[in-house]
PDB file of C-alpha atoms in Angstrom:
ATOM      1  CA  UNK A   1       0.000   0.000   0.000  1.00 53.00           C
ATOM      2  CA  UNK A   2       3.028   2.352   0.300  1.00 66.00           C
ATOM      3  CA  UNK A   3       3.373   5.187  -2.218  1.00 87.00           C
ATOM      4  CA  UNK A   4      -0.341   5.342  -3.035  1.00 95.00           C
ATOM      5  CA  UNK A   5      -2.738   8.185  -2.339  1.00 96.00           C
ATOM      6  CA  UNK A   6      -4.639   5.897   0.040  1.00 95.00           C
ATOM      7  CA  UNK A   7      -1.447   5.137   1.976  1.00 95.00           C
ATOM      8  CA  UNK A   8      -0.705   8.835   2.550  1.00 95.00           C
ATOM      9  CA  UNK A   9      -4.349   9.566   3.402  1.00 96.00           C
ATOM     10  CA  UNK A  10      -4.193   6.790   6.015  1.00 95.00           C
ATOM     11  CA  UNK A  11      -1.205   8.591   7.569  1.00 94.00           C
ATOM     12  CA  UNK A  12      -3.244  11.778   8.001  1.00 96.00           C
ATOM     13  CA  UNK A  13      -2.162  13.753   4.921  1.00 95.00           C
ATOM     14  CA  UNK A  14      -4.775  15.893   3.192  1.00 96.00           C
ATOM     15  CA  UNK A  15      -5.711  14.812  -0.348  1.00 96.00           C
ATOM     16  CA  UNK A  16      -3.576  17.416  -2.169  1.00 95.00           C
ATOM     17  CA  UNK A  17      -0.471  16.461  -0.187  1.00 96.00           C
ATOM     18  CA  UNK A  18      -1.197  12.730  -0.494  1.00 96.00           C
ATOM     19  CA  UNK A  19      -1.498  13.071  -4.272  1.00 95.00           C
ATOM     20  CA  UNK A  20       1.788  14.997  -4.421  1.00 96.00           C
ATOM     21  CA  UNK A  21       3.764  12.382  -2.487  1.00 95.00           C
ATOM     22  CA  UNK A  22       2.110   9.469  -4.296  1.00 96.00           C
ATOM     23  CA  UNK A  23       3.153  10.995  -7.646  1.00 94.00           C
ATOM     24  CA  UNK A  24       6.751  11.422  -6.480  1.00 93.00           C
ATOM     25  CA  UNK A  25       8.649  14.294  -4.913  1.00 93.00           C
ATOM     26  CA  UNK A  26       9.848  17.127  -7.140  1.00 96.00           C
ATOM     27  CA  UNK A  27      13.167  19.016  -7.082  1.00 96.00           C
ATOM     28  CA  UNK A  28      13.452  22.749  -7.596  1.00 98.00           C
ATOM     29  CA  UNK A  29      15.741  23.673 -10.478  1.00 97.00           C
ATOM     30  CA  UNK A  30      15.232  27.443 -10.649  1.00 98.00           C
ATOM     31  CA  UNK A  31      13.487  30.428  -9.127  1.00 98.00           C
ATOM     32  CA  UNK A  32      12.610  33.919 -10.363  1.00 98.00           C
ATOM     33  CA  UNK A  33      11.312  36.611  -7.972  1.00 98.00           C
ATOM     34  CA  UNK A  34       8.385  38.653  -9.287  1.00 98.00           C
ATOM     35  CA  UNK A  35       7.564  42.282  -8.449  1.00 97.00           C
ATOM     36  CA  UNK A  36       4.328  41.242  -6.693  1.00 97.00           C
ATOM     37  CA  UNK A  37       6.196  39.105  -4.109  1.00 98.00           C
ATOM     38  CA  UNK A  38       5.449  35.859  -5.881  1.00 98.00           C
ATOM     39  CA  UNK A  39       8.053  33.382  -7.087  1.00 98.00           C
ATOM     40  CA  UNK A  40       8.096  31.566 -10.403  1.00 98.00           C
ATOM     41  CA  UNK A  41       9.602  28.191  -9.546  1.00 98.00           C
ATOM     42  CA  UNK A  42      10.906  25.625 -12.048  1.00 97.00           C
ATOM     43  CA  UNK A  43      10.786  21.941 -11.104  1.00 97.00           C
ATOM     44  CA  UNK A  44      12.689  18.938 -12.433  1.00 96.00           C
ATOM     45  CA  UNK A  45       9.558  17.568 -14.131  1.00 94.00           C
ATOM     46  CA  UNK A  46       9.499  20.618 -16.431  1.00 94.00           C
ATOM     47  CA  UNK A  47       6.696  22.438 -14.598  1.00 95.00           C
ATOM     48  CA  UNK A  48       6.768  26.129 -13.739  1.00 97.00           C
ATOM     49  CA  UNK A  49       4.612  27.090 -10.785  1.00 97.00           C
ATOM     50  CA  UNK A  50       3.707  30.355  -9.072  1.00 97.00           C
ATOM     51  CA  UNK A  51       4.209  30.577  -5.294  1.00 98.00           C
ATOM     52  CA  UNK A  52       2.675  33.511  -3.417  1.00 98.00           C
ATOM     53  CA  UNK A  53       5.011  34.686  -0.649  1.00 97.00           C
ATOM     54  CA  UNK A  54       2.770  37.531   0.561  1.00 97.00           C
ATOM     55  CA  UNK A  55       1.118  35.534   3.383  1.00 97.00           C
ATOM     56  CA  UNK A  56       4.575  34.758   4.824  1.00 96.00           C
ATOM     57  CA  UNK A  57       6.042  38.261   4.576  1.00 97.00           C
ATOM     58  CA  UNK A  58       4.992  39.580   7.983  1.00 96.00           C
ATOM     59  CA  UNK A  59       6.722  41.704  10.599  1.00 96.00           C
ATOM     60  CA  UNK A  60       8.014  39.682  13.531  1.00 95.00           C
ATOM     61  CA  UNK A  61       8.653  36.539  11.449  1.00 94.00           C
ATOM     62  CA  UNK A  62      11.815  35.083   9.936  1.00 93.00           C
ATOM     63  CA  UNK A  63      10.624  36.449   6.582  1.00 95.00           C
ATOM     64  CA  UNK A  64      10.462  40.085   7.798  1.00 95.00           C
ATOM     65  CA  UNK A  65      13.742  41.143   6.064  1.00 94.00           C
ATOM     66  CA  UNK A  66      12.272  40.114   2.714  1.00 96.00           C
ATOM     67  CA  UNK A  67       9.361  42.562   2.896  1.00 97.00           C
ATOM     68  CA  UNK A  68      11.831  44.951   1.229  1.00 96.00           C
ATOM     69  CA  UNK A  69      11.818  44.257  -2.532  1.00 97.00           C
ATOM     70  CA  UNK A  70      15.617  44.493  -2.816  1.00 97.00           C
ATOM     71  CA  UNK A  71      15.994  41.735  -0.191  1.00 96.00           C
ATOM     72  CA  UNK A  72      13.203  39.611  -1.649  1.00 98.00           C
ATOM     73  CA  UNK A  73      14.964  39.633  -5.042  1.00 97.00           C
ATOM     74  CA  UNK A  74      18.039  37.934  -3.505  1.00 96.00           C
ATOM     75  CA  UNK A  75      16.239  34.554  -3.582  1.00 98.00           C
ATOM     76  CA  UNK A  76      18.142  31.518  -4.865  1.00 96.00           C
ATOM     77  CA  UNK A  77      18.004  27.720  -5.017  1.00 97.00           C
ATOM     78  CA  UNK A  78      20.411  26.288  -2.459  1.00 94.00           C
ATOM     79  CA  UNK A  79      22.481  23.109  -2.698  1.00 91.00           C
ATOM     80  CA  UNK A  80      19.632  21.024  -1.237  1.00 93.00           C
ATOM     81  CA  UNK A  81      17.160  22.333  -3.861  1.00 95.00           C
ATOM     82  CA  UNK A  82      15.311  24.562  -1.393  1.00 96.00           C
ATOM     83  CA  UNK A  83      14.225  28.141  -2.077  1.00 97.00           C
ATOM     84  CA  UNK A  84      16.503  30.295   0.105  1.00 95.00           C
ATOM     85  CA  UNK A  85      17.479  33.796   1.138  1.00 96.00           C
ATOM     86  CA  UNK A  86      20.518  34.907   3.112  1.00 92.00           C
ATOM     87  CA  UNK A  87      19.519  37.341   5.837  1.00 89.00           C
ATOM     88  CA  UNK A  88      22.892  39.080   5.552  1.00 83.00           C
ATOM     89  CA  UNK A  89      24.321  38.559   2.056  1.00 80.00           C
ATOM     90  CA  UNK A  90      27.857  39.271   3.279  1.00 81.00           C
ATOM     91  CA  UNK A  91      27.799  36.157   5.518  1.00 79.00           C
ATOM     92  CA  UNK A  92      28.341  32.662   4.110  1.00 76.00           C
ATOM     93  CA  UNK A  93      25.198  30.728   5.047  1.00 75.00           C
ATOM     94  CA  UNK A  94      27.132  27.499   4.485  1.00 75.00           C
ATOM     95  CA  UNK A  95      29.184  28.402   7.550  1.00 75.00           C
ATOM     96  CA  UNK A  96      26.578  30.304   9.601  1.00 71.00           C
ATOM     97  CA  UNK A  97      23.374  28.287   9.336  1.00 68.00           C
ATOM     98  CA  UNK A  98      21.258  30.835  11.209  1.00 82.00           C
ATOM     99  CA  UNK A  99      21.825  33.339   8.380  1.00 84.00           C
ATOM    100  CA  UNK A 100      19.568  31.493   5.938  1.00 88.00           C
ATOM    101  CA  UNK A 101      15.789  31.263   5.618  1.00 93.00           C
ATOM    102  CA  UNK A 102      14.438  28.576   3.322  1.00 94.00           C
ATOM    103  CA  UNK A 103      11.352  26.817   1.993  1.00 97.00           C
ATOM    104  CA  UNK A 104      11.288  23.102   1.221  1.00 95.00           C
ATOM    105  CA  UNK A 105      10.547  21.918  -2.332  1.00 97.00           C
ATOM    106  CA  UNK A 106       7.542  19.865  -1.209  1.00 97.00           C
ATOM    107  CA  UNK A 107       5.623  22.796   0.282  1.00 95.00           C
ATOM    108  CA  UNK A 108       6.665  25.048  -2.616  1.00 97.00           C
ATOM    109  CA  UNK A 109       5.067  22.591  -5.039  1.00 97.00           C
ATOM    110  CA  UNK A 110       1.982  21.784  -2.967  1.00 97.00           C
ATOM    111  CA  UNK A 111       1.239  25.425  -2.123  1.00 96.00           C
ATOM    112  CA  UNK A 112       1.817  26.807  -5.622  1.00 97.00           C
ATOM    113  CA  UNK A 113      -0.245  26.898  -8.801  1.00 95.00           C
ATOM    114  CA  UNK A 114       0.853  26.111 -12.352  1.00 95.00           C
ATOM    115  CA  UNK A 115       1.969  29.196 -14.279  1.00 92.00           C
ATOM    116  CA  UNK A 116      -0.986  30.222 -16.392  1.00 74.00           C
ATOM    117  CA  UNK A 117      -3.731  28.860 -14.162  1.00 58.00           C
ATOM    118  CA  UNK A 118      -4.968  26.882 -11.204  1.00 52.00           C
ATOM    119  CA  UNK A 119      -5.052  23.085 -11.121  1.00 50.00           C
ATOM    120  CA  UNK A 120      -4.552  20.216  -8.717  1.00 46.00           C
ATOM    121  CA  UNK A 121      -1.346  18.295  -8.103  1.00 46.00           C
TER     122      UNK A 121
END
């Protein structure tokens, strides 16, 4: 029963997440920041998806520095295929782990929509 939608549903996942994992995890291959605080993310299956960062960009959160457009535009794909930002770009986040804020590929895929429209996983 492993790797089926029913398996993941039995483990407590919602349907959208269960369908994502049953279809196989995706890797992020590229990211482009947009002026409206969304990200256009490219995945290894050839899909481009739009991820809305606005709900996360709040004062008092780890994402607060990226409310400023110039900081938001510093987004990149890190060596583990996560979407990432360095809080202080002059510090090597490979050496100072607390300098980096990141989003995992799974949530980026699940919580995004295909470029050009809305559809399920």
